[in-house]
Every structure is written in structure tokens, then in C-alpha cells.
mmCIF file of C-alpha atoms in Angstrom:
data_model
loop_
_atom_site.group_PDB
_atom_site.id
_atom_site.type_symbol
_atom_site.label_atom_id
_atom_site.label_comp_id
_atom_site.label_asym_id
_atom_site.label_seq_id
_atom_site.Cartn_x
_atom_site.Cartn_y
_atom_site.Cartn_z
ATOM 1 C CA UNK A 1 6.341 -7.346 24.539
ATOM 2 C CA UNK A 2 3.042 -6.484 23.648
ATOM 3 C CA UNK A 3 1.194 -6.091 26.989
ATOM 4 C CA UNK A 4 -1.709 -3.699 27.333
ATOM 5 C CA UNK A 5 0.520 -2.209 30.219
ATOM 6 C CA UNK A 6 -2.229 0.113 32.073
ATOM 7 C CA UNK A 7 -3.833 -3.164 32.472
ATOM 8 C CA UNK A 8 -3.727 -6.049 34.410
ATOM 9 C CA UNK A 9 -4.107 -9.689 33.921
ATOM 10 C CA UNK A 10 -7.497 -11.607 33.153
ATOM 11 C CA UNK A 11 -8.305 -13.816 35.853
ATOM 12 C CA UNK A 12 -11.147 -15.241 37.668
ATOM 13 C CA UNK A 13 -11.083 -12.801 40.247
ATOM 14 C CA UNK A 14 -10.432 -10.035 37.720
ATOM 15 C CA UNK A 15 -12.464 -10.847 34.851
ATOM 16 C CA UNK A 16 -12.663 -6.690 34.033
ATOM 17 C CA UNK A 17 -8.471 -6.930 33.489
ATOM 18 C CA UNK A 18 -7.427 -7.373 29.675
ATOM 19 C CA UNK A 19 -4.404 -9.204 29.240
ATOM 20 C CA UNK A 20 -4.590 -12.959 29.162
ATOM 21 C CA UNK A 21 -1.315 -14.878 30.138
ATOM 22 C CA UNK A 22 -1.561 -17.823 27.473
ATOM 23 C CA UNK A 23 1.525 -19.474 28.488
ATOM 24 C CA UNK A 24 3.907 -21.426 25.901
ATOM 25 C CA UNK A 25 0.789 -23.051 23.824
ATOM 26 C CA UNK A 26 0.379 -21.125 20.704
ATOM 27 C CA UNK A 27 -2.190 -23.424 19.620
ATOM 28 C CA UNK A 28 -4.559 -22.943 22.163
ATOM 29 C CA UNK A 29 -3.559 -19.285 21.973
ATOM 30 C CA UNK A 30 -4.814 -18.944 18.481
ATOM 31 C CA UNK A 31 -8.162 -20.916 19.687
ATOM 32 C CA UNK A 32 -9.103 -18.652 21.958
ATOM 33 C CA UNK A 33 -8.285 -15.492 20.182
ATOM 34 C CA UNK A 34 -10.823 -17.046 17.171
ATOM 35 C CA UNK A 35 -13.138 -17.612 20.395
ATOM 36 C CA UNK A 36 -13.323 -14.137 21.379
ATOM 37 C CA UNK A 37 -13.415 -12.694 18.102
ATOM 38 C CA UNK A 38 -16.146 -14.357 17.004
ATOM 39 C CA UNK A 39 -18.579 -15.095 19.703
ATOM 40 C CA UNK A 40 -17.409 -11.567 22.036
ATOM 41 C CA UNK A 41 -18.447 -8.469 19.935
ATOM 42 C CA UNK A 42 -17.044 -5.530 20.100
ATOM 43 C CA UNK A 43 -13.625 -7.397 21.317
ATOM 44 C CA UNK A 44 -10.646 -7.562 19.138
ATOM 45 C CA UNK A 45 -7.927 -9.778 20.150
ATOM 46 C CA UNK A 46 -4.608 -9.972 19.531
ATOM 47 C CA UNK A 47 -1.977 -12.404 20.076
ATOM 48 C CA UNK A 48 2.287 -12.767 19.527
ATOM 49 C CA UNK A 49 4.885 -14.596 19.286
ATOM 50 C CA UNK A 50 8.337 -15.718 16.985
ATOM 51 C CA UNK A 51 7.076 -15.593 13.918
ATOM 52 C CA UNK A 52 8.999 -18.961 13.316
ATOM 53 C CA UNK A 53 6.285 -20.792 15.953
ATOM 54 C CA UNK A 54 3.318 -20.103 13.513
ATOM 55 C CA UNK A 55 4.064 -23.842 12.715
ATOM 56 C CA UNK A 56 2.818 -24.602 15.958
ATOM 57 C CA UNK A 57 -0.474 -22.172 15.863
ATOM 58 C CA UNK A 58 -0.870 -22.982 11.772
ATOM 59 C CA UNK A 59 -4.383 -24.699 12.384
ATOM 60 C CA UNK A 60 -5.965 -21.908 14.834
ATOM 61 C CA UNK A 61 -5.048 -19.240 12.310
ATOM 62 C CA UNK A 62 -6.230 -21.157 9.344
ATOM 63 C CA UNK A 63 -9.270 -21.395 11.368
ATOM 64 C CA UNK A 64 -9.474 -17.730 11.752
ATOM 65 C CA UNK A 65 -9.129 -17.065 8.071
ATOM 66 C CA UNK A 66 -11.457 -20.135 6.836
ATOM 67 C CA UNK A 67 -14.080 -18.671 10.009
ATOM 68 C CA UNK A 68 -13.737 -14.671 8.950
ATOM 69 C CA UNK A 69 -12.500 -14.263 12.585
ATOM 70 C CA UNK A 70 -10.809 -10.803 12.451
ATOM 71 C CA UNK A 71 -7.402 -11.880 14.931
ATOM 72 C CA UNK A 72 -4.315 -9.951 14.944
ATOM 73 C CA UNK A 73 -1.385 -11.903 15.113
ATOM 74 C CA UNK A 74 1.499 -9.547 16.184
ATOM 75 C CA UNK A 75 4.707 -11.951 14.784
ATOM 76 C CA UNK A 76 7.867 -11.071 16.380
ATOM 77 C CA UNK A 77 11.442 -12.353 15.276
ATOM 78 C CA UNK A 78 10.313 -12.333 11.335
ATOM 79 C CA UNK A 79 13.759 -13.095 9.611
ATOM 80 C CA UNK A 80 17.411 -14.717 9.914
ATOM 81 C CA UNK A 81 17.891 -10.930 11.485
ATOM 82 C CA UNK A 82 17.080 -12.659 14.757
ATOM 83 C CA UNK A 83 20.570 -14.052 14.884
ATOM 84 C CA UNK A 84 22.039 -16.039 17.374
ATOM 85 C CA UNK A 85 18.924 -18.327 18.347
ATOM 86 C CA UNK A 86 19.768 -19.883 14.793
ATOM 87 C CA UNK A 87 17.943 -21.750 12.194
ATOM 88 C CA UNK A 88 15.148 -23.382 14.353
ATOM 89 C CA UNK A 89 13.931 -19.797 15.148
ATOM 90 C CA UNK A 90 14.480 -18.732 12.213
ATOM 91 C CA UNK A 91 12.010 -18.143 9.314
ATOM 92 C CA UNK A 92 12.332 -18.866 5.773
ATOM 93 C CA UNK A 93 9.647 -20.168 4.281
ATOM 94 C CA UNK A 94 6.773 -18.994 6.826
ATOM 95 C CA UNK A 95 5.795 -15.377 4.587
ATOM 96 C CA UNK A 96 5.254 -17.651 1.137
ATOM 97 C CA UNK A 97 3.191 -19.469 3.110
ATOM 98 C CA UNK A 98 0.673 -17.408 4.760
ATOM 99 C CA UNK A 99 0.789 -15.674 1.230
ATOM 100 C CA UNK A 100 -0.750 -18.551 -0.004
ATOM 101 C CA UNK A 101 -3.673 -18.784 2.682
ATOM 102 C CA UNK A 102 -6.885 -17.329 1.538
ATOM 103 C CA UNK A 103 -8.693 -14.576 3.255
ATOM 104 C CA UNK A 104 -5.197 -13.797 5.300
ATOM 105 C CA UNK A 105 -3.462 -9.996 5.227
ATOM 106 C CA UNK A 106 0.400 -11.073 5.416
ATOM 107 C CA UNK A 107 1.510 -7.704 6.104
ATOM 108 C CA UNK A 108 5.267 -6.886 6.100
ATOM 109 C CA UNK A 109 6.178 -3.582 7.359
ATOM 110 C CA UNK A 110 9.476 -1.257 6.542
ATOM 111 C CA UNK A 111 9.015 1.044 9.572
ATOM 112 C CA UNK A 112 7.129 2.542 11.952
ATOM 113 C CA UNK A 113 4.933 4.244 9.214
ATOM 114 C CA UNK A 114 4.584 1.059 7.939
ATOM 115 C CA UNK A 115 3.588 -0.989 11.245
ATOM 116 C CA UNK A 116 0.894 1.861 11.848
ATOM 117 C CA UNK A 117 -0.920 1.591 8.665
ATOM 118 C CA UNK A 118 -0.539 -2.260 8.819
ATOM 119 C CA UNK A 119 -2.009 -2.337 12.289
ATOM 120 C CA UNK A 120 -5.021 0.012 11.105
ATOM 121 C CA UNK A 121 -6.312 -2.088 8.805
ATOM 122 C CA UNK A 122 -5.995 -4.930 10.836
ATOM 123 C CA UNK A 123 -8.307 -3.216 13.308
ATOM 124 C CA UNK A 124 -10.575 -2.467 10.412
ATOM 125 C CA UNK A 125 -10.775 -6.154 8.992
ATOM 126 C CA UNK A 126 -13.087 -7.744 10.794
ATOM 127 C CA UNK A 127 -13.753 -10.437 8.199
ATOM 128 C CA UNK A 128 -9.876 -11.419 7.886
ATOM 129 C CA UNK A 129 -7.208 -12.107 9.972
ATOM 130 C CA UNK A 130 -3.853 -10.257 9.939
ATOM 131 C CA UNK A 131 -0.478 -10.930 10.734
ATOM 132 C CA UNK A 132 2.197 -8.519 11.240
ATOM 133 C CA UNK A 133 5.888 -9.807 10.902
ATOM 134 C CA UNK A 134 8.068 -7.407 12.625
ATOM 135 C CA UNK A 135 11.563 -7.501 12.778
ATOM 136 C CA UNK A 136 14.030 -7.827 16.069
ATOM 137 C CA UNK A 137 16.719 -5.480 14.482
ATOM 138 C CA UNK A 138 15.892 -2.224 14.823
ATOM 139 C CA UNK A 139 14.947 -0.579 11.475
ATOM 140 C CA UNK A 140 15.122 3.655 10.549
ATOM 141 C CA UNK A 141 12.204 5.556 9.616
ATOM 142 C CA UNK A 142 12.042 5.750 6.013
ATOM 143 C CA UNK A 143 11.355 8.738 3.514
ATOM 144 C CA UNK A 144 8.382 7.979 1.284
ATOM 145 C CA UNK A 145 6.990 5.358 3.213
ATOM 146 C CA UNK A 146 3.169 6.173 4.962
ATOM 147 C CA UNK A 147 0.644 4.970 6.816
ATOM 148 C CA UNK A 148 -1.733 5.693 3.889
ATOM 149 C CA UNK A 149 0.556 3.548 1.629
ATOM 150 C CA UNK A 150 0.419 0.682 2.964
ATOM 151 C CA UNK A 151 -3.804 0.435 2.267
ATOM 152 C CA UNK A 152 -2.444 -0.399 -1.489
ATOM 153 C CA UNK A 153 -0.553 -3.076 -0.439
ATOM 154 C CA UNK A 154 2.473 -2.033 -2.437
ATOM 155 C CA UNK A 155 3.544 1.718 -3.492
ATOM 156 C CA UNK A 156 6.492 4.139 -4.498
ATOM 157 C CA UNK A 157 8.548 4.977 -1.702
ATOM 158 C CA UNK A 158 11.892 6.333 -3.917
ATOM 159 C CA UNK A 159 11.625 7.695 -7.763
ATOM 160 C CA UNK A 160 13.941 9.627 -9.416
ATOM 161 C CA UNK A 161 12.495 8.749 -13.054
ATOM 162 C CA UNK A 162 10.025 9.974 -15.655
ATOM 163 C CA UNK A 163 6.985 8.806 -17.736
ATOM 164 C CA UNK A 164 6.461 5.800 -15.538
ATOM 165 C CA UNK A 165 10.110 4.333 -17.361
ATOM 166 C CA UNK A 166 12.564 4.254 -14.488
ATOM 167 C CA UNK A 167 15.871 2.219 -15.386
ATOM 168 C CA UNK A 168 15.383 -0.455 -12.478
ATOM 169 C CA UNK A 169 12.789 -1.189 -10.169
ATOM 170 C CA UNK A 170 13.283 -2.631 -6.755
ATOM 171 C CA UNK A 171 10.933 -4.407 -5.025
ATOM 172 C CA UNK A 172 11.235 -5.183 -1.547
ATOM 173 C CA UNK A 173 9.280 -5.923 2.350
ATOM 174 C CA UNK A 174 10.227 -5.359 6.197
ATOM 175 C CA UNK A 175 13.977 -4.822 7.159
ATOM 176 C CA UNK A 176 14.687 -5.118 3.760
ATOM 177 C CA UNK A 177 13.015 -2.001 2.296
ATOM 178 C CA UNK A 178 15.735 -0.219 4.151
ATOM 179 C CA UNK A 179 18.790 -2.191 1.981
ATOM 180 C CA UNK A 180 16.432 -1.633 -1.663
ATOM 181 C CA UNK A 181 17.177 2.113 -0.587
ATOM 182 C CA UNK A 182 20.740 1.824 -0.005
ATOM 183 C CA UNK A 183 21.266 0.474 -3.187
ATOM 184 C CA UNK A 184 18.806 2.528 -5.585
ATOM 185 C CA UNK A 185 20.863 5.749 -4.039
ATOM 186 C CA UNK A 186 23.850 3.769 -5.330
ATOM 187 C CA UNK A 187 22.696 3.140 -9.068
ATOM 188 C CA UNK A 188 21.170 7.203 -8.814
ATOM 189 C CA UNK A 189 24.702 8.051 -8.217
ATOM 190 C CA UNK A 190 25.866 6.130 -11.172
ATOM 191 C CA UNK A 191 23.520 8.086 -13.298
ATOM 192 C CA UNK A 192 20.484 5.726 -13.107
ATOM 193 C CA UNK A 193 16.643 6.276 -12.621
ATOM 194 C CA UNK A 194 15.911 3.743 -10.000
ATOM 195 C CA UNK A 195 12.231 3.145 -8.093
ATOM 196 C CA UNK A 196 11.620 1.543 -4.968
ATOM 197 C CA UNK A 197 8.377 0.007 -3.952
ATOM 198 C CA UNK A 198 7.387 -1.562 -0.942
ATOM 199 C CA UNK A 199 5.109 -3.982 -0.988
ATOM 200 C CA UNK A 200 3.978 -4.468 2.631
ATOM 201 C CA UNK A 201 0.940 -6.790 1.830
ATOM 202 C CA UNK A 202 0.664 -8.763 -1.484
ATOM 203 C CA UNK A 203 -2.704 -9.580 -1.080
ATOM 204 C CA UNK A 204 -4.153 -5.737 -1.022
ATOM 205 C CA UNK A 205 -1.773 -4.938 -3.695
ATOM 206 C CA UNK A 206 -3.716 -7.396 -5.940
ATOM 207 C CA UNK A 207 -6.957 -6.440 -5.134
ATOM 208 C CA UNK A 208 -5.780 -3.390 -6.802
ATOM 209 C CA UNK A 209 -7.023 -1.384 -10.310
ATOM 210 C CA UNK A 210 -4.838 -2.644 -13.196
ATOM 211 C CA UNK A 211 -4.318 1.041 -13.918
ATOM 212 C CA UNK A 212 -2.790 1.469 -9.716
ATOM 213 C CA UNK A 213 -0.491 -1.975 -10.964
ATOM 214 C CA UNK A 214 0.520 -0.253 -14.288
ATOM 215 C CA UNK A 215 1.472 3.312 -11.904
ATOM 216 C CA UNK A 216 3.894 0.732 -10.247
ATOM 217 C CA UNK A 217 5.222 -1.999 -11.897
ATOM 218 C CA UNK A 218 4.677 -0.386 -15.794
ATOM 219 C CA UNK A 219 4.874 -3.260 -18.057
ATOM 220 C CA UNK A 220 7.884 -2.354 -20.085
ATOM 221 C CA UNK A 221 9.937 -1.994 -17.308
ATOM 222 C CA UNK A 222 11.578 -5.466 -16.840
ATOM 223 C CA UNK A 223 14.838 -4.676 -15.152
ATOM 224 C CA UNK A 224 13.521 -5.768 -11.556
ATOM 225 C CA UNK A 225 14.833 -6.797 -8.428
ATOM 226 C CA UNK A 226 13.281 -7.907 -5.580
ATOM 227 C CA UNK A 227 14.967 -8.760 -1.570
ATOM 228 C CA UNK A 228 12.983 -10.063 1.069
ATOM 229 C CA UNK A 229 14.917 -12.201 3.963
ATOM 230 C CA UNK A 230 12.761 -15.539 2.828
ATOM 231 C CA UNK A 231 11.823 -17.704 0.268
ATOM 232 C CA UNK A 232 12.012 -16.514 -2.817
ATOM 233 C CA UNK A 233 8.810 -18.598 -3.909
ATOM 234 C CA UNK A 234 5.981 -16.101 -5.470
ATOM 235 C CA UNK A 235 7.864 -13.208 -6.204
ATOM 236 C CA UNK A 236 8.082 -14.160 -9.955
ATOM 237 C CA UNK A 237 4.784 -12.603 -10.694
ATOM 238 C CA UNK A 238 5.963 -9.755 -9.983
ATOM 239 C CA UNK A 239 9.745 -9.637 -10.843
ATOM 240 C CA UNK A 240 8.595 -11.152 -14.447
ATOM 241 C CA UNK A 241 10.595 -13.475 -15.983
ATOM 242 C CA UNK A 242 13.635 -11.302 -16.682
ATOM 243 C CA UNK A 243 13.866 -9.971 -13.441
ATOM 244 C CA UNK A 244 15.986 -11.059 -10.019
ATOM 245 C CA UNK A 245 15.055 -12.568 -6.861
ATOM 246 C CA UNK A 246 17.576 -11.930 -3.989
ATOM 247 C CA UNK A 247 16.368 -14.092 -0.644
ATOM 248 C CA UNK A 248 17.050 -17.153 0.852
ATOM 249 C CA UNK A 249 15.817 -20.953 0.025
ATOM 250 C CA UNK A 250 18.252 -22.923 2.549
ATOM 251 C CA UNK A 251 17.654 -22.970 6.120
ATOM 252 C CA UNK A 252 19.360 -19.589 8.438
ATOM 253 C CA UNK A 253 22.297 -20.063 10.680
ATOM 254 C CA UNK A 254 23.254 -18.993 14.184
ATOM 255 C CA UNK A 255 25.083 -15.324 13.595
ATOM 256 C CA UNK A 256 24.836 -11.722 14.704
ATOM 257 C CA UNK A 257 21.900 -9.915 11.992
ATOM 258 C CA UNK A 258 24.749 -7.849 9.967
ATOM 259 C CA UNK A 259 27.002 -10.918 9.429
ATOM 260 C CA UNK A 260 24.137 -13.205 8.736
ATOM 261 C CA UNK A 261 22.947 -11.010 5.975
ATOM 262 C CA UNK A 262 26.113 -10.320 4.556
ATOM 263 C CA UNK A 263 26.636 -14.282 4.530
ATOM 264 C CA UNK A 264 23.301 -14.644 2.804
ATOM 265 C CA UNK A 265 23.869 -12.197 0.570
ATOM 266 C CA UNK A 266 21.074 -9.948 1.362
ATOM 267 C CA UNK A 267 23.161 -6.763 1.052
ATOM 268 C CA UNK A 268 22.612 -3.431 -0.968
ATOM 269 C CA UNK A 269 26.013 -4.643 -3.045
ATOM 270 C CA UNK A 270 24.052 -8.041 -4.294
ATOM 271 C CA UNK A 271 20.651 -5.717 -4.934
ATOM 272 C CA UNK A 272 23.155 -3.425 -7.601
ATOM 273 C CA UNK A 273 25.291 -6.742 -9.135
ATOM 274 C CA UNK A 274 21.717 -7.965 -9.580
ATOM 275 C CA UNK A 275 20.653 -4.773 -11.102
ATOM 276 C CA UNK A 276 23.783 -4.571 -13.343
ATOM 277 C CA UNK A 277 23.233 -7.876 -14.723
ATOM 278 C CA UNK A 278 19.741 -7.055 -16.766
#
């Protein structure tokens, strides 16, 4: 769904039309997007699909990071909130992964804010790649988040402490930025200073000041939670070792988004047990 739709297709006879009909080869997809970003200037492409068939693209994009070919890869599908198509479309382990991929932006958005900042500074990357994993469910807009925000990679979106010494602090990406809410307005009911942060890209958060790290995740606060809809892998840095990592590390199943994630535990209720338990 992500047509250029005042244009038409790129063809022989129409080599002035913009949108190129790859076909079911992600691969070769990939390929040519690196093509035309690096030997067409003044082009950017972009390309989408499932997020889960990155496994079949892997090598094009690793080209595009390894060549500093500036491709936007538009993900789709980014979670077991895809439902019924179960497990094989589903992924778990994919956002770890691409973490770990030098000179890649993994960018997660929360919202339209969000997928607007995330999209600007893939635009403005020409050196790296980005990928945006979006979700299929359809997600509110959120209070706190920005298009400015996301530029840090991860920021404040909810605060109700002082002195930089909230009680908890939840950490979340995507779809599930909107659950870290649900349950921080829970604790603040129960009399607790709770902060949220969503932290859309890891990488630009750690390119960060230490002082812009300490602003966020202050040192003596160890009571943290993070929930992200994947692998848990790699949030330990930043959850320390006394915090809580909410996700999933077993392969999805075939259910509607609401029951799935109540299955799997990726629920506001789990995010304030987990909170409780520090």
C-alpha cells in the first residue's frame, strides 16, 4: 500500500512514470533499490513488504548498509499483531537483528508522529539505510510523542515525577508504546511516579550525549520495564540488570491481534505485575 498514487507505473514505454512493479522477489527488489540509490542521484527509493520476508531480502539490505546506499525499506506487518496469517508471517526475532547490523536505522514507530519523524530522517540519511516497521493494527495518536523526538532515538513521552527519580520507568517501541501508557496511568493512580520513553530507534539513541542518556534513563533508577512484541535479546543494556523484559522468544501463533497479545502476555496488566515485582 505504498504506491506513489498520482503516478503511474515505470515501464519501457513510460520510463518518466515512478512506481516500479517488483513482483514477489524481494531480493531483487532490494538490488535494485541499492541500484538506484547509488548510481541515480537525486533519486531516493523506497521499497515494502511483511516485515517477516526481510529473510528473503537480508543480503540486498546488508548490501545497502555495508554500500552507504540511503534505501527506505517501508516494513509492513511488524509483530504477532498481524494475526491470523500465523507464525510464518510473523516476526520475532527480525528487530534484534537489524539492531545488530551496522550503519542500519531500525526505526520503530508509536504513531503517526512517530512514522513522520522516522520517515524524515530516512529521507535525510543518505549514507544509511532505514527501515520502518509499521504495524497492521491500527494504533492512536499518542500525547507526548513528536516528530522532533524521534531524532534522539529514544525520549519522554509520559512523566509525572521529579528530580530525574521517577518510581518506574517503562521502556517501550511501535504498538507497544500505546500498552507502556496504559499501564504507567495505572501505577499513577496507585500513587506512583511512572515515565515512559519510547525508544523508536536504538541506534540514534546511542549516538547520544551521556548527559541526553542520564535525562532518560538516570542511573539510580533501576525499577525498569521494557515491552516490545519481539525478542527480548538487547534490551538488557538498557533495562540493567534489575530490570524486566516483557516480549516474546518462542515463535507467534495464528490468532486475532487482541487475543494473541493477551496469550503472549504483552498486556498493560503484565507491564504493572512486572513493575510491582522490583
Amino acid at each position: 500500500m505504498t504506491l506513489l498514487k498520482m503516478f503511474g507505473d515505470f515501464q519501457k514505454d513510460t520510463p518518466e512514470e515512478r512506481n516500479v512493479r517488483f513482483g514477489v522477489r524481494e531480493h531483487g527488489m532490494g538490488a535494485i533499490c541499492n541500484g538506484i540509490a547509488l548510481h541515480t542521484p537525486g533519486l531516493i527509493p523506497y521499497c515494502a513488504t511483511f516485515f517477516v520476508f526481510t529473510d528473503y531480502m537480508r543480503g540486498a539490505m546488508r548490501i545497502s548498509a555495508l554500500s552507504e546506499a540511503g534505501v527506505i525499506y517501508v516494513m509492513t506487518h511488524d509483530s504477532i499483531g498481524l494475526g491470523e496469517d500465523g507464525p510464518t508471517h510473523q516476526p520475532i526475532e527480525h528487530l534484534v537483528s537489524f539492531r545488530a547490523m551496522p550503519n542500519m536505522l531500525m526505526f520503530r514507530p508509536a504513531d503517526g508522529k512517530e512514522t513522520a519523524g522516522a520517515y524524515k530522517l530516512a529521507v535525510l540519511n543518505r549514507k544509511r539505510p532505514s527501515i520502518l516497521a509499521l504495524s497492521r493494527q491500527k494504533l492512536p495518536h499518542l500525547p507526548g510523542t513528536s516528530i522532533e523526538g524521534v531524532a534522539k532515538g529514544g525520549y519522554t513521552i509520559s512523566d509525572n515525577s521529579t528530580d530525574n527519580k521517577p518510581d518506574y520507568i517503562i521502556m517501550s517501541t511501535g504498538s507497544e508504546v500505546e500498552i507502556a501508557v496504559k499501564a504507567a496511568e495505572e501505577l499513577t493512580k496507585e500513587g506512583k511516579t511512572v515515565r515512559v520513553v519510547s525508544f523508536v530507534c536504538w541506534e540514534l539513541f546511542d549516538e547520544q550525549s551521556d548527559e541526553y542518556k542520564e535525562s532518560v534513563l538516570p542511573e539510580a533508577v533501576t525499577a525498569r520495564i521494557s515491552i516490545e512484541a519481539g525478542s527480548t535479546l538487547g534490551w538488557q543494556k538498557y533495562v540493567g540488570s534489575k530490570g524486566k523484559t516483557i516480549g516474546i522468544d518462542k515463535f507467534g501463533a495464528s490468532a486475532p491481534a487482541p487475543k494473541i497479545y493477551k496469550e503472549y502476555g504483552i498486556t498493560a496488566e503484565n507491564v504493572i505485575a512486572a513493575a510491582k515485582s522490583l
